[in-house]
Amino acid sequence: MAPPPNATPAGITALLPKLSDADADIRYMSLNDMDNILKTGSAGFLNNEYHTCAKTVEYLLKALDDTNGEVQNQAIKCIGSLTPRAPPELLAPMIEKLSTLKTTNSVDTSIPATALRVFITAFARPVVGIQPSRSTQEAYAALSKVLIPRLVGYVVMSHGSRNHPGPPPGMLEVHADNSIDSNAIDVLIELVRCFGPMLQDAEKKALQKSTMAIFDHERTSTIAKKKAVSAISLLALYMSDSLLSSFVSNILESFRNPHLTAAQHRLLITMLGSLARTVPQRFGRYLKTLAPFILNPLSEDALQSALGDTVNSGAADAEAEEVQEAALLALEGFLLSCSNDMRPYTDEAIAAALRFVAYDPNVSADEDDEEMGDTQDSVDEDAGEADEEDEDFEEEGAVSDDEDASWKVRRCAAKALYAIISTRSNGDLLENGVLYERIAPVLVSRFQEREENVRLETLGTLTSLVRKTSDNAVTAFSFAGETEFELTSAVEARSQKRRRLGSDATLFESTVNSISQAGFKSPDFSPPPSSGPKADLARLSSSIIRGVSKLLKQSTLATKQSGIVLLREIVIVQRGGLSEQFGKLAEPLIDAIKSSPSHSTSHSIGAAALASSGRLRIEALQLLSVVCDNHSSTLIAPYLAGLVSAVAAAVKDKYFKVSSEAIVAVESLIKALTPPRSAGTEQVNQKYVEKLYDVVLDRAVAIDADVEVRQRAIHALGVLLARGAERSKGGALSESQRTKTTSVLLDRLRNETTRMSAIKAIDMFLSSCKDANLIEKKWTQDVAMELGAQLRKANRGLRGVSLATLRDLAGNSTTLSCLDDKTVEAVTGMLLPLVSSTDLNLLGTALVILAKLVRQSPKTVVGPKLNETLCQIVIAPLGGAVLDALLVLLKAIGEQRVGQPLMQGLLQNVGVNGDAAVVGKAIGTLLVSGGSTVGVKLNDFVTELQSAPDDKRKCLALSVLGEAGYRYGSSSPLEPGLFTKYFGSKSQSLPRAAATALGRAGAGNIKTYLPVILSTTSKAGSSQYLSLHAIKEILQFTGQARSDISPYTQQMWEKLLTASQAEDNKAVGAECMGRLTKYLLDKSPSVRGMAIQAMRFTLSDSDENFDEVLRPVLVPMLITMLNDDDLENRRLALGVLNSATHNKSEMILPSLTELVPLVMKESMIKPELIREVQMGPFKHKVDDGLEVRKSAYETLYALMEGAYSRISSIDLFGRVTAGLGDEHEIKVLSNLMLTKLVYIDPEETGRHLDSIADRYRTILAFKPKENAIKQEIEKLNEANRGVLKVTLLLHDVLPANASAANNLQSEKWKGYWDWVGKDFRSQLSNVEQEMRSQAA
């Protein structure tokens, strides 16, 4: 039946008689048509149709009692569509009829409650702090007037009505049959969830009272009690502080009731745990009183009492165990949600969790003590003892008791330990050894746990502790070859360090050398530290490995998988650690790699059932990879036959993820089996290498293989070629194999789906090949042409990786010699379009390649097109690595004696039209390197300087002479006076250009220039300032000539310190001192401030000798400055700490426990630094502490990225959420930190979603004033966009926390997400599209 063409009241009226039709299909289709009309009709088309709506409601109520379930469901949908369009005066009667509806024909008694819930959710939810819509207010009025009295059984608020008949018995009250309807609790939950912000205190109190009464009734079902706990937790979200305090007081009185039953005790404890998760910030203040009531059932006395009762009765007390389980769950909630408030109870919480993680009435205390003691014993045992232990373990694992529920207590205890590790491992408990001394040994002893769920929880908890021991706290596993060749990062990395022009080789550093060289030698094994978390882990590793090795021999798939993950994390954190006991793990590891669903079956329940054979194989292959990468090749030598066979079989597996991971393991094996790591064993390993080669080659060319598998196989072929290139004869592959492999790579290079992987594989081979006999000229030429062709593609990533490979090809003399003139000419033509200032990242690399090609075939490369192109880019204001690359190219052109046409172009076509500093360096470089072949002489520029009529020409001449003086070095004929005489010029640009040129020339001739510059520094005024610039230039470009400065160090220091006292000289003076000084502690605050600022420039330099001097003084200096009374000095100290985090992290990491609290302190708003300033008729607030806070947040961001595991996550998240309510600059930084934290620590981020939602709601709900200026509007829009971006990210990355229906902790977040999706739909859509385009 098609719906009426027009959505009108008449259309609905026409459908009503059909709802009484005898045919259920007619009734269903009529309801479906009615639903369509209600949804498509305008919002107010029924506003004046009271009688039509009332009649419709009567028919829908009748349909709710239909004998057909589908008709009932469709009627409920119609109620949801009708409710928001019905006249307001109909809402109260509608609620009255729904709440009193009794179904006689339906088996499902929950239909009326479901209809009420749909009615409630049909309206827009009110938002805290925002005026609700009119329809929402009308809905709340009806609910308050009718539904709440129906729930509690009495009128809570009069609403102006007198002599109104009282409501019937409450839906939450005990029924005549002495039972409680749990469906009514569902209605209450929906009411509070949707209209909680509008409920009055009296209504909340009445609802709370009725809900609490449910717990006191003996006949209340377990389901009803659980729902009641959820309802109370939801109500707590909207309780006022006084109401929450009164509620907590009532709970305390209940705890003190001497007649409290075990069931009531358990419910009260469960309620406290739920409250902690729901309102952690407000609930935390009550823990001082409430925590003892949770810890008391977990005390030693309570445990001994329970064990005594078990002995006397012969069975464990089920009710007591339920109380213990509830207490441990509540303790977990306290620890996760109220970590700071639980700090005073840390010892008690740890003791309680450890006490019950080993609680097992079926095992005697003596037996348990024996097991605990075993973990402390030495690992050195003979094979016979190991076999006996395995038998014991097997027997113990066979113990089973279906009626025993103590495993639930042990599992909750393990979860509580996980919570302690999660919240307290970023700081004190990890550093002081508590986690490893008290918790870890007990966890290891519980490997013998007979219940699968408990064992998995135990292994997961210990794995979490091992991960936290890592320096960076995030140990995501990825295969060794999956590194992207991003030129951007490569250029930025080179730009961060000040390059010395004399070291051209640094410009040819390959972005992939670290990849191709990875694993070329055995890892360097350093002994574990004598103290600290890693030392604790090293001491415990033998016990862990021994326990896991037993699990791998006879446990289920899930346990094996968890054990392998634990071993992998140990290897990653320790960069080894299995050298002594790998023999125990080898055979189980091989079996795990070979395992398949047909041979292995998981018999466990719950989480264990989720484990799959494929996942186990992947984990086992990952463990093998990290073992090979972090241990000597001799470790795996005895087990190669089994390992290689298992891995080769896994490569051929049909499941692409297993096959892909197996190829990664093949790469690790190849590195371990080939020289130089396996020097002297090539012949023994050759058969294994050939077997691996065959399976990888097969996957690389297989048409039916998954794309990811083919790509990784191609990468593995690159590793094989690279390893072969390192040997003078034969290599890892035979000549025929090598020829076939290169042919396959070239073919894959021409295929679009595998092109990127082929380029990376070829890059490894080209950058490592040192033997001309191992590479064919024709193949190299074809590769160069293909790579050049990719430079025209629109894919930026493809262009970048192709350019990087060309650079490695040109940087390797062996491969470069394979290119003939024709190929060089073609490649040059393909590179020229990239020689443009539009993309500086690609420009620098292109210039580097051209420089090498010039040295190979100068006349082929250098021509009119190249000269014209270089003249064009010289005009741009280049700097950093790009400028260095340009000068290297110009130097190569000059040295090859083909630079005269280019020199003419620079002088005639560029001249003063470009940046004098860049053009001058270009001409000076070409002048010195080309000598007499460029057509001009040094004296020509001296004459130009002295006779030029305008300042631009003089500045250019100075720049040329400065560069020429630097490159001539001590043989330079130029005198310092040639530059210093222009210090007194009245021109704005000439004195600065003269100072820069003086320093540049002085960097090449220290003995001649530096004394003159230092003497000028003594003069006051502009000469002093210009001399500082000259010194800065010298210090920047002296490079390896620092020894020439040493005789002048003391004099330079004194001059700089004196000159920098002037305000105008502070910045440049500090930069100079930063390159010179090692440390400075002075009584004067201004001198200390200058020294700390100078230190920032020092930290960017890399000098081992300097690091040794700096190490003992850096942290004390930072602590001193961060405690300085001067605000500016504290800001400078934060900047230095930020720089040290990036450049000298190893110096500050051990002292972060002292430094981080000082940074946290500076990130707080200080009211004493906020002042009012009168600006005309207006008063304006000025926050003098804003810049310091901004620096503090920037420092926290840097520490978070590099040392998150050493920062208290609770404190950090507290500062991040506080920053979301700070000034605009701090909000931006806090948002940026959240985008990182969601990946670094998703669990902790999920626990703070509610507080984040509150902050974000405040930002988005803010409305600017009508007279707000344009800048304020733009800043507000930017803040809103940032909030929406992070909102989308959090919702996507944390789906379980963001949308799980039963997650009470994120209730506010879910409400916030719904509000954003409705009120900011268009903005959210735009932001989402923007994020997708950026990702693409």
mmCIF file with all atom_site columns, C-alpha atoms in Angstrom, residues 787-937:
data_model
loop_
_atom_site.group_PDB
_atom_site.id
_atom_site.type_symbol
_atom_site.label_atom_id
_atom_site.label_alt_id
_atom_site.label_comp_id
_atom_site.label_asym_id
_atom_site.label_entity_id
_atom_site.label_seq_id
_atom_site.pdbx_PDB_ins_code
_atom_site.Cartn_x
_atom_site.Cartn_y
_atom_site.Cartn_z
_atom_site.occupancy
_atom_site.B_iso_or_equiv
_atom_site.pdbx_formal_charge
_atom_site.auth_seq_id
_atom_site.auth_comp_id
_atom_site.auth_asym_id
_atom_site.auth_atom_id
_atom_site.pdbx_PDB_model_num
ATOM 1   C CA . LEU A 1 787 ? 62.462 6.974  -11.708 1.00 0.00 ? 787 LEU A CA 1
ATOM 2   C CA . GLY A 1 788 ? 62.780 10.166 -13.696 1.00 0.00 ? 788 GLY A CA 1
ATOM 3   C CA . ALA A 1 789 ? 59.434 9.485  -15.354 1.00 0.00 ? 789 ALA A CA 1
ATOM 4   C CA . GLN A 1 790 ? 57.755 9.302  -11.927 1.00 0.00 ? 790 GLN A CA 1
ATOM 5   C CA . LEU A 1 791 ? 58.804 12.894 -11.197 1.00 0.00 ? 791 LEU A CA 1
ATOM 6   C CA . ARG A 1 792 ? 56.038 14.099 -13.503 1.00 0.00 ? 792 ARG A CA 1
ATOM 7   C CA . LYS A 1 793 ? 53.308 12.218 -11.597 1.00 0.00 ? 793 LYS A CA 1
ATOM 8   C CA . ALA A 1 794 ? 50.772 14.070 -9.469  1.00 0.00 ? 794 ALA A CA 1
ATOM 9   C CA . ASN A 1 795 ? 51.322 11.749 -6.483  1.00 0.00 ? 795 ASN A CA 1
ATOM 10  C CA . ARG A 1 796 ? 53.618 13.723 -4.204  1.00 0.00 ? 796 ARG A CA 1
ATOM 11  C CA . GLY A 1 797 ? 54.650 10.679 -2.191  1.00 0.00 ? 797 GLY A CA 1
ATOM 12  C CA . LEU A 1 798 ? 55.659 8.848  -5.361  1.00 0.00 ? 798 LEU A CA 1
ATOM 13  C CA . ARG A 1 799 ? 57.654 11.841 -6.565  1.00 0.00 ? 799 ARG A CA 1
ATOM 14  C CA . GLY A 1 800 ? 59.394 12.100 -3.223  1.00 0.00 ? 800 GLY A CA 1
ATOM 15  C CA . VAL A 1 801 ? 60.443 8.461  -3.011  1.00 0.00 ? 801 VAL A CA 1
ATOM 16  C CA . SER A 1 802 ? 61.559 8.461  -6.665  1.00 0.00 ? 802 SER A CA 1
ATOM 17  C CA . LEU A 1 803 ? 63.680 11.546 -6.093  1.00 0.00 ? 803 LEU A CA 1
ATOM 18  C CA . ALA A 1 804 ? 65.232 10.031 -2.972  1.00 0.00 ? 804 ALA A CA 1
ATOM 19  C CA . THR A 1 805 ? 66.176 6.906  -4.916  1.00 0.00 ? 805 THR A CA 1
ATOM 20  C CA . LEU A 1 806 ? 67.712 8.990  -7.698  1.00 0.00 ? 806 LEU A CA 1
ATOM 21  C CA . ARG A 1 807 ? 69.741 10.797 -5.075  1.00 0.00 ? 807 ARG A CA 1
ATOM 22  C CA . ASP A 1 808 ? 71.057 7.506  -3.709  1.00 0.00 ? 808 ASP A CA 1
ATOM 23  C CA . LEU A 1 809 ? 71.831 6.339  -7.219  1.00 0.00 ? 809 LEU A CA 1
ATOM 24  C CA . ALA A 1 810 ? 73.786 9.530  -7.926  1.00 0.00 ? 810 ALA A CA 1
ATOM 25  C CA . GLY A 1 811 ? 75.422 9.496  -4.503  1.00 0.00 ? 811 GLY A CA 1
ATOM 26  C CA . ASN A 1 812 ? 76.890 6.031  -5.028  1.00 0.00 ? 812 ASN A CA 1
ATOM 27  C CA . SER A 1 813 ? 79.922 6.220  -7.324  1.00 0.00 ? 813 SER A CA 1
ATOM 28  C CA . THR A 1 814 ? 79.432 2.584  -8.358  1.00 0.00 ? 814 THR A CA 1
ATOM 29  C CA . THR A 1 815 ? 75.894 3.093  -9.634  1.00 0.00 ? 815 THR A CA 1
ATOM 30  C CA . LEU A 1 816 ? 76.576 6.578  -10.976 1.00 0.00 ? 816 LEU A CA 1
ATOM 31  C CA . SER A 1 817 ? 79.322 5.211  -13.234 1.00 0.00 ? 817 SER A CA 1
ATOM 32  C CA . CYS A 1 818 ? 76.727 2.967  -14.919 1.00 0.00 ? 818 CYS A CA 1
ATOM 33  C CA . LEU A 1 819 ? 74.895 5.965  -16.424 1.00 0.00 ? 819 LEU A CA 1
ATOM 34  C CA . ASP A 1 820 ? 75.875 6.989  -19.935 1.00 0.00 ? 820 ASP A CA 1
ATOM 35  C CA . ASP A 1 821 ? 75.635 10.539 -21.280 1.00 0.00 ? 821 ASP A CA 1
ATOM 36  C CA . LYS A 1 822 ? 72.294 9.873  -22.939 1.00 0.00 ? 822 LYS A CA 1
ATOM 37  C CA . THR A 1 823 ? 70.733 8.747  -19.674 1.00 0.00 ? 823 THR A CA 1
ATOM 38  C CA . VAL A 1 824 ? 72.312 11.627 -17.763 1.00 0.00 ? 824 VAL A CA 1
ATOM 39  C CA . GLU A 1 825 ? 70.910 14.102 -20.264 1.00 0.00 ? 825 GLU A CA 1
ATOM 40  C CA . ALA A 1 826 ? 67.429 12.586 -20.050 1.00 0.00 ? 826 ALA A CA 1
ATOM 41  C CA . VAL A 1 827 ? 67.439 12.519 -16.242 1.00 0.00 ? 827 VAL A CA 1
ATOM 42  C CA . THR A 1 828 ? 68.658 16.114 -16.141 1.00 0.00 ? 828 THR A CA 1
ATOM 43  C CA . GLY A 1 829 ? 65.741 17.150 -18.316 1.00 0.00 ? 829 GLY A CA 1
ATOM 44  C CA . MET A 1 830 ? 63.337 15.400 -15.950 1.00 0.00 ? 830 MET A CA 1
ATOM 45  C CA . LEU A 1 831 ? 64.890 17.096 -12.904 1.00 0.00 ? 831 LEU A CA 1
ATOM 46  C CA . LEU A 1 832 ? 64.789 20.654 -14.220 1.00 0.00 ? 832 LEU A CA 1
ATOM 47  C CA . PRO A 1 833 ? 61.014 21.124 -13.666 1.00 0.00 ? 833 PRO A CA 1
ATOM 48  C CA . LEU A 1 834 ? 61.644 20.456 -9.973  1.00 0.00 ? 834 LEU A CA 1
ATOM 49  C CA . VAL A 1 835 ? 64.266 23.208 -9.771  1.00 0.00 ? 835 VAL A CA 1
ATOM 50  C CA . SER A 1 836 ? 61.711 25.747 -8.681  1.00 0.00 ? 836 SER A CA 1
ATOM 51  C CA . SER A 1 837 ? 61.055 27.651 -5.482  1.00 0.00 ? 837 SER A CA 1
ATOM 52  C CA . THR A 1 838 ? 57.451 26.439 -5.415  1.00 0.00 ? 838 THR A CA 1
ATOM 53  C CA . ASP A 1 839 ? 58.449 23.222 -3.616  1.00 0.00 ? 839 ASP A CA 1
ATOM 54  C CA . LEU A 1 840 ? 61.579 23.704 -1.551  1.00 0.00 ? 840 LEU A CA 1
ATOM 55  C CA . ASN A 1 841 ? 61.545 20.139 -0.188  1.00 0.00 ? 841 ASN A CA 1
ATOM 56  C CA . LEU A 1 842 ? 61.914 18.618 -3.639  1.00 0.00 ? 842 LEU A CA 1
ATOM 57  C CA . LEU A 1 843 ? 64.178 21.451 -4.802  1.00 0.00 ? 843 LEU A CA 1
ATOM 58  C CA . GLY A 1 844 ? 66.973 20.665 -2.350  1.00 0.00 ? 844 GLY A CA 1
ATOM 59  C CA . THR A 1 845 ? 67.157 17.018 -3.340  1.00 0.00 ? 845 THR A CA 1
ATOM 60  C CA . ALA A 1 846 ? 67.003 17.821 -7.057  1.00 0.00 ? 846 ALA A CA 1
ATOM 61  C CA . LEU A 1 847 ? 69.965 20.206 -6.670  1.00 0.00 ? 847 LEU A CA 1
ATOM 62  C CA . VAL A 1 848 ? 71.953 17.545 -4.843  1.00 0.00 ? 848 VAL A CA 1
ATOM 63  C CA . ILE A 1 849 ? 71.368 15.069 -7.675  1.00 0.00 ? 849 ILE A CA 1
ATOM 64  C CA . LEU A 1 850 ? 72.349 17.623 -10.314 1.00 0.00 ? 850 LEU A CA 1
ATOM 65  C CA . ALA A 1 851 ? 75.583 18.344 -8.448  1.00 0.00 ? 851 ALA A CA 1
ATOM 66  C CA . LYS A 1 852 ? 76.584 14.699 -8.680  1.00 0.00 ? 852 LYS A CA 1
ATOM 67  C CA . LEU A 1 853 ? 75.579 14.475 -12.323 1.00 0.00 ? 853 LEU A CA 1
ATOM 68  C CA . VAL A 1 854 ? 77.685 17.556 -13.092 1.00 0.00 ? 854 VAL A CA 1
ATOM 69  C CA . ARG A 1 855 ? 80.760 15.831 -11.710 1.00 0.00 ? 855 ARG A CA 1
ATOM 70  C CA . GLN A 1 856 ? 79.959 12.779 -13.849 1.00 0.00 ? 856 GLN A CA 1
ATOM 71  C CA . SER A 1 857 ? 79.141 14.528 -17.158 1.00 0.00 ? 857 SER A CA 1
ATOM 72  C CA . PRO A 1 858 ? 79.618 18.306 -16.822 1.00 0.00 ? 858 PRO A CA 1
ATOM 73  C CA . LYS A 1 859 ? 79.148 19.250 -20.467 1.00 0.00 ? 859 LYS A CA 1
ATOM 74  C CA . THR A 1 860 ? 76.044 17.084 -20.764 1.00 0.00 ? 860 THR A CA 1
ATOM 75  C CA . VAL A 1 861 ? 74.336 18.533 -17.694 1.00 0.00 ? 861 VAL A CA 1
ATOM 76  C CA . VAL A 1 862 ? 75.387 22.172 -17.779 1.00 0.00 ? 862 VAL A CA 1
ATOM 77  C CA . GLY A 1 863 ? 73.713 24.032 -20.598 1.00 0.00 ? 863 GLY A CA 1
ATOM 78  C CA . PRO A 1 864 ? 71.499 27.049 -21.308 1.00 0.00 ? 864 PRO A CA 1
ATOM 79  C CA . LYS A 1 865 ? 68.410 25.443 -19.715 1.00 0.00 ? 865 LYS A CA 1
ATOM 80  C CA . LEU A 1 866 ? 70.152 24.650 -16.429 1.00 0.00 ? 866 LEU A CA 1
ATOM 81  C CA . ASN A 1 867 ? 71.815 28.074 -16.304 1.00 0.00 ? 867 ASN A CA 1
ATOM 82  C CA . GLU A 1 868 ? 68.519 29.822 -16.933 1.00 0.00 ? 868 GLU A CA 1
ATOM 83  C CA . THR A 1 869 ? 66.787 27.739 -14.291 1.00 0.00 ? 869 THR A CA 1
ATOM 84  C CA . LEU A 1 870 ? 69.480 28.443 -11.694 1.00 0.00 ? 870 LEU A CA 1
ATOM 85  C CA . CYS A 1 871 ? 69.282 32.154 -12.382 1.00 0.00 ? 871 CYS A CA 1
ATOM 86  C CA . GLN A 1 872 ? 65.565 32.012 -11.681 1.00 0.00 ? 872 GLN A CA 1
ATOM 87  C CA . ILE A 1 873 ? 65.776 30.226 -8.339  1.00 0.00 ? 873 ILE A CA 1
ATOM 88  C CA . VAL A 1 874 ? 68.649 32.395 -7.080  1.00 0.00 ? 874 VAL A CA 1
ATOM 89  C CA . ILE A 1 875 ? 66.220 35.297 -6.999  1.00 0.00 ? 875 ILE A CA 1
ATOM 90  C CA . ALA A 1 876 ? 64.140 33.494 -4.348  1.00 0.00 ? 876 ALA A CA 1
ATOM 91  C CA . PRO A 1 877 ? 65.059 33.974 -0.640  1.00 0.00 ? 877 PRO A CA 1
ATOM 92  C CA . LEU A 1 878 ? 66.549 30.521 -0.126  1.00 0.00 ? 878 LEU A CA 1
ATOM 93  C CA . GLY A 1 879 ? 68.070 29.274 3.115   1.00 0.00 ? 879 GLY A CA 1
ATOM 94  C CA . GLY A 1 880 ? 69.052 26.253 5.160   1.00 0.00 ? 880 GLY A CA 1
ATOM 95  C CA . ALA A 1 881 ? 69.646 22.936 3.425   1.00 0.00 ? 881 ALA A CA 1
ATOM 96  C CA . VAL A 1 882 ? 68.236 24.177 0.105   1.00 0.00 ? 882 VAL A CA 1
ATOM 97  C CA . LEU A 1 883 ? 70.769 27.010 -0.082  1.00 0.00 ? 883 LEU A CA 1
ATOM 98  C CA . ASP A 1 884 ? 73.553 24.610 0.902   1.00 0.00 ? 884 ASP A CA 1
ATOM 99  C CA . ALA A 1 885 ? 72.510 22.271 -1.907  1.00 0.00 ? 885 ALA A CA 1
ATOM 100 C CA . LEU A 1 886 ? 72.527 25.152 -4.404  1.00 0.00 ? 886 LEU A CA 1
ATOM 101 C CA . LEU A 1 887 ? 76.037 26.169 -3.382  1.00 0.00 ? 887 LEU A CA 1
ATOM 102 C CA . VAL A 1 888 ? 77.248 22.586 -3.715  1.00 0.00 ? 888 VAL A CA 1
ATOM 103 C CA . LEU A 1 889 ? 75.892 22.502 -7.257  1.00 0.00 ? 889 LEU A CA 1
ATOM 104 C CA . LEU A 1 890 ? 77.520 25.827 -8.101  1.00 0.00 ? 890 LEU A CA 1
ATOM 105 C CA . LYS A 1 891 ? 80.796 24.634 -6.633  1.00 0.00 ? 891 LYS A CA 1
ATOM 106 C CA . ALA A 1 892 ? 80.648 21.488 -8.791  1.00 0.00 ? 892 ALA A CA 1
ATOM 107 C CA . ILE A 1 893 ? 79.934 23.591 -11.907 1.00 0.00 ? 893 ILE A CA 1
ATOM 108 C CA . GLY A 1 894 ? 82.903 25.821 -11.146 1.00 0.00 ? 894 GLY A CA 1
ATOM 109 C CA . GLU A 1 895 ? 85.284 22.975 -10.438 1.00 0.00 ? 895 GLU A CA 1
ATOM 110 C CA . GLN A 1 896 ? 84.342 21.320 -13.728 1.00 0.00 ? 896 GLN A CA 1
ATOM 111 C CA . ARG A 1 897 ? 85.285 24.576 -15.516 1.00 0.00 ? 897 ARG A CA 1
ATOM 112 C CA . VAL A 1 898 ? 81.885 25.055 -17.168 1.00 0.00 ? 898 VAL A CA 1
ATOM 113 C CA . GLY A 1 899 ? 80.685 28.023 -15.103 1.00 0.00 ? 899 GLY A CA 1
ATOM 114 C CA . GLN A 1 900 ? 81.386 31.048 -17.308 1.00 0.00 ? 900 GLN A CA 1
ATOM 115 C CA . PRO A 1 901 ? 77.923 31.189 -18.985 1.00 0.00 ? 901 PRO A CA 1
ATOM 116 C CA . LEU A 1 902 ? 76.260 30.813 -15.589 1.00 0.00 ? 902 LEU A CA 1
ATOM 117 C CA . MET A 1 903 ? 78.421 33.590 -14.117 1.00 0.00 ? 903 MET A CA 1
ATOM 118 C CA . GLN A 1 904 ? 77.397 35.899 -16.928 1.00 0.00 ? 904 GLN A CA 1
ATOM 119 C CA . GLY A 1 905 ? 73.770 35.071 -16.322 1.00 0.00 ? 905 GLY A CA 1
ATOM 120 C CA . LEU A 1 906 ? 74.070 35.749 -12.600 1.00 0.00 ? 906 LEU A CA 1
ATOM 121 C CA . LEU A 1 907 ? 75.751 39.094 -13.155 1.00 0.00 ? 907 LEU A CA 1
ATOM 122 C CA . GLN A 1 908 ? 73.664 40.308 -16.084 1.00 0.00 ? 908 GLN A CA 1
ATOM 123 C CA . ASN A 1 909 ? 70.223 38.775 -15.563 1.00 0.00 ? 909 ASN A CA 1
ATOM 124 C CA . VAL A 1 910 ? 70.063 38.516 -11.774 1.00 0.00 ? 910 VAL A CA 1
ATOM 125 C CA . GLY A 1 911 ? 72.408 41.003 -10.118 1.00 0.00 ? 911 GLY A CA 1
ATOM 126 C CA . VAL A 1 912 ? 70.575 43.188 -7.624  1.00 0.00 ? 912 VAL A CA 1
ATOM 127 C CA . ASN A 1 913 ? 67.162 41.796 -8.573  1.00 0.00 ? 913 ASN A CA 1
ATOM 128 C CA . GLY A 1 914 ? 67.475 38.946 -6.110  1.00 0.00 ? 914 GLY A CA 1
ATOM 129 C CA . ASP A 1 915 ? 68.253 38.594 -2.418  1.00 0.00 ? 915 ASP A CA 1
ATOM 130 C CA . ALA A 1 916 ? 71.761 40.007 -2.013  1.00 0.00 ? 916 ALA A CA 1
ATOM 131 C CA . ALA A 1 917 ? 72.738 37.393 0.561   1.00 0.00 ? 917 ALA A CA 1
ATOM 132 C CA . VAL A 1 918 ? 71.724 34.464 -1.669  1.00 0.00 ? 918 VAL A CA 1
ATOM 133 C CA . VAL A 1 919 ? 72.991 35.911 -4.949  1.00 0.00 ? 919 VAL A CA 1
ATOM 134 C CA . GLY A 1 920 ? 76.252 36.973 -3.316  1.00 0.00 ? 920 GLY A CA 1
ATOM 135 C CA . LYS A 1 921 ? 76.891 33.489 -1.932  1.00 0.00 ? 921 LYS A CA 1
ATOM 136 C CA . ALA A 1 922 ? 76.109 31.957 -5.314  1.00 0.00 ? 922 ALA A CA 1
ATOM 137 C CA . ILE A 1 923 ? 78.468 34.272 -7.192  1.00 0.00 ? 923 ILE A CA 1
ATOM 138 C CA . GLY A 1 924 ? 81.190 33.986 -4.535  1.00 0.00 ? 924 GLY A CA 1
ATOM 139 C CA . THR A 1 925 ? 81.054 30.190 -4.592  1.00 0.00 ? 925 THR A CA 1
ATOM 140 C CA . LEU A 1 926 ? 81.216 30.067 -8.382  1.00 0.00 ? 926 LEU A CA 1
ATOM 141 C CA . LEU A 1 927 ? 83.992 32.684 -8.410  1.00 0.00 ? 927 LEU A CA 1
ATOM 142 C CA . VAL A 1 928 ? 86.302 30.739 -6.087  1.00 0.00 ? 928 VAL A CA 1
ATOM 143 C CA . SER A 1 929 ? 85.595 27.265 -7.413  1.00 0.00 ? 929 SER A CA 1
ATOM 144 C CA . GLY A 1 930 ? 85.803 28.308 -11.066 1.00 0.00 ? 930 GLY A CA 1
ATOM 145 C CA . GLY A 1 931 ? 88.899 30.467 -10.757 1.00 0.00 ? 931 GLY A CA 1
ATOM 146 C CA . SER A 1 932 ? 89.981 32.011 -14.004 1.00 0.00 ? 932 SER A CA 1
ATOM 147 C CA . THR A 1 933 ? 87.406 30.080 -16.073 1.00 0.00 ? 933 THR A CA 1
ATOM 148 C CA . VAL A 1 934 ? 84.395 32.165 -15.006 1.00 0.00 ? 934 VAL A CA 1
ATOM 149 C CA . GLY A 1 935 ? 85.493 35.391 -16.692 1.00 0.00 ? 935 GLY A CA 1
ATOM 150 C CA . VAL A 1 936 ? 85.629 37.654 -13.605 1.00 0.00 ? 936 VAL A CA 1
ATOM 151 C CA . LYS A 1 937 ? 88.138 38.211 -10.808 1.00 0.00 ? 937 LYS A CA 1
#
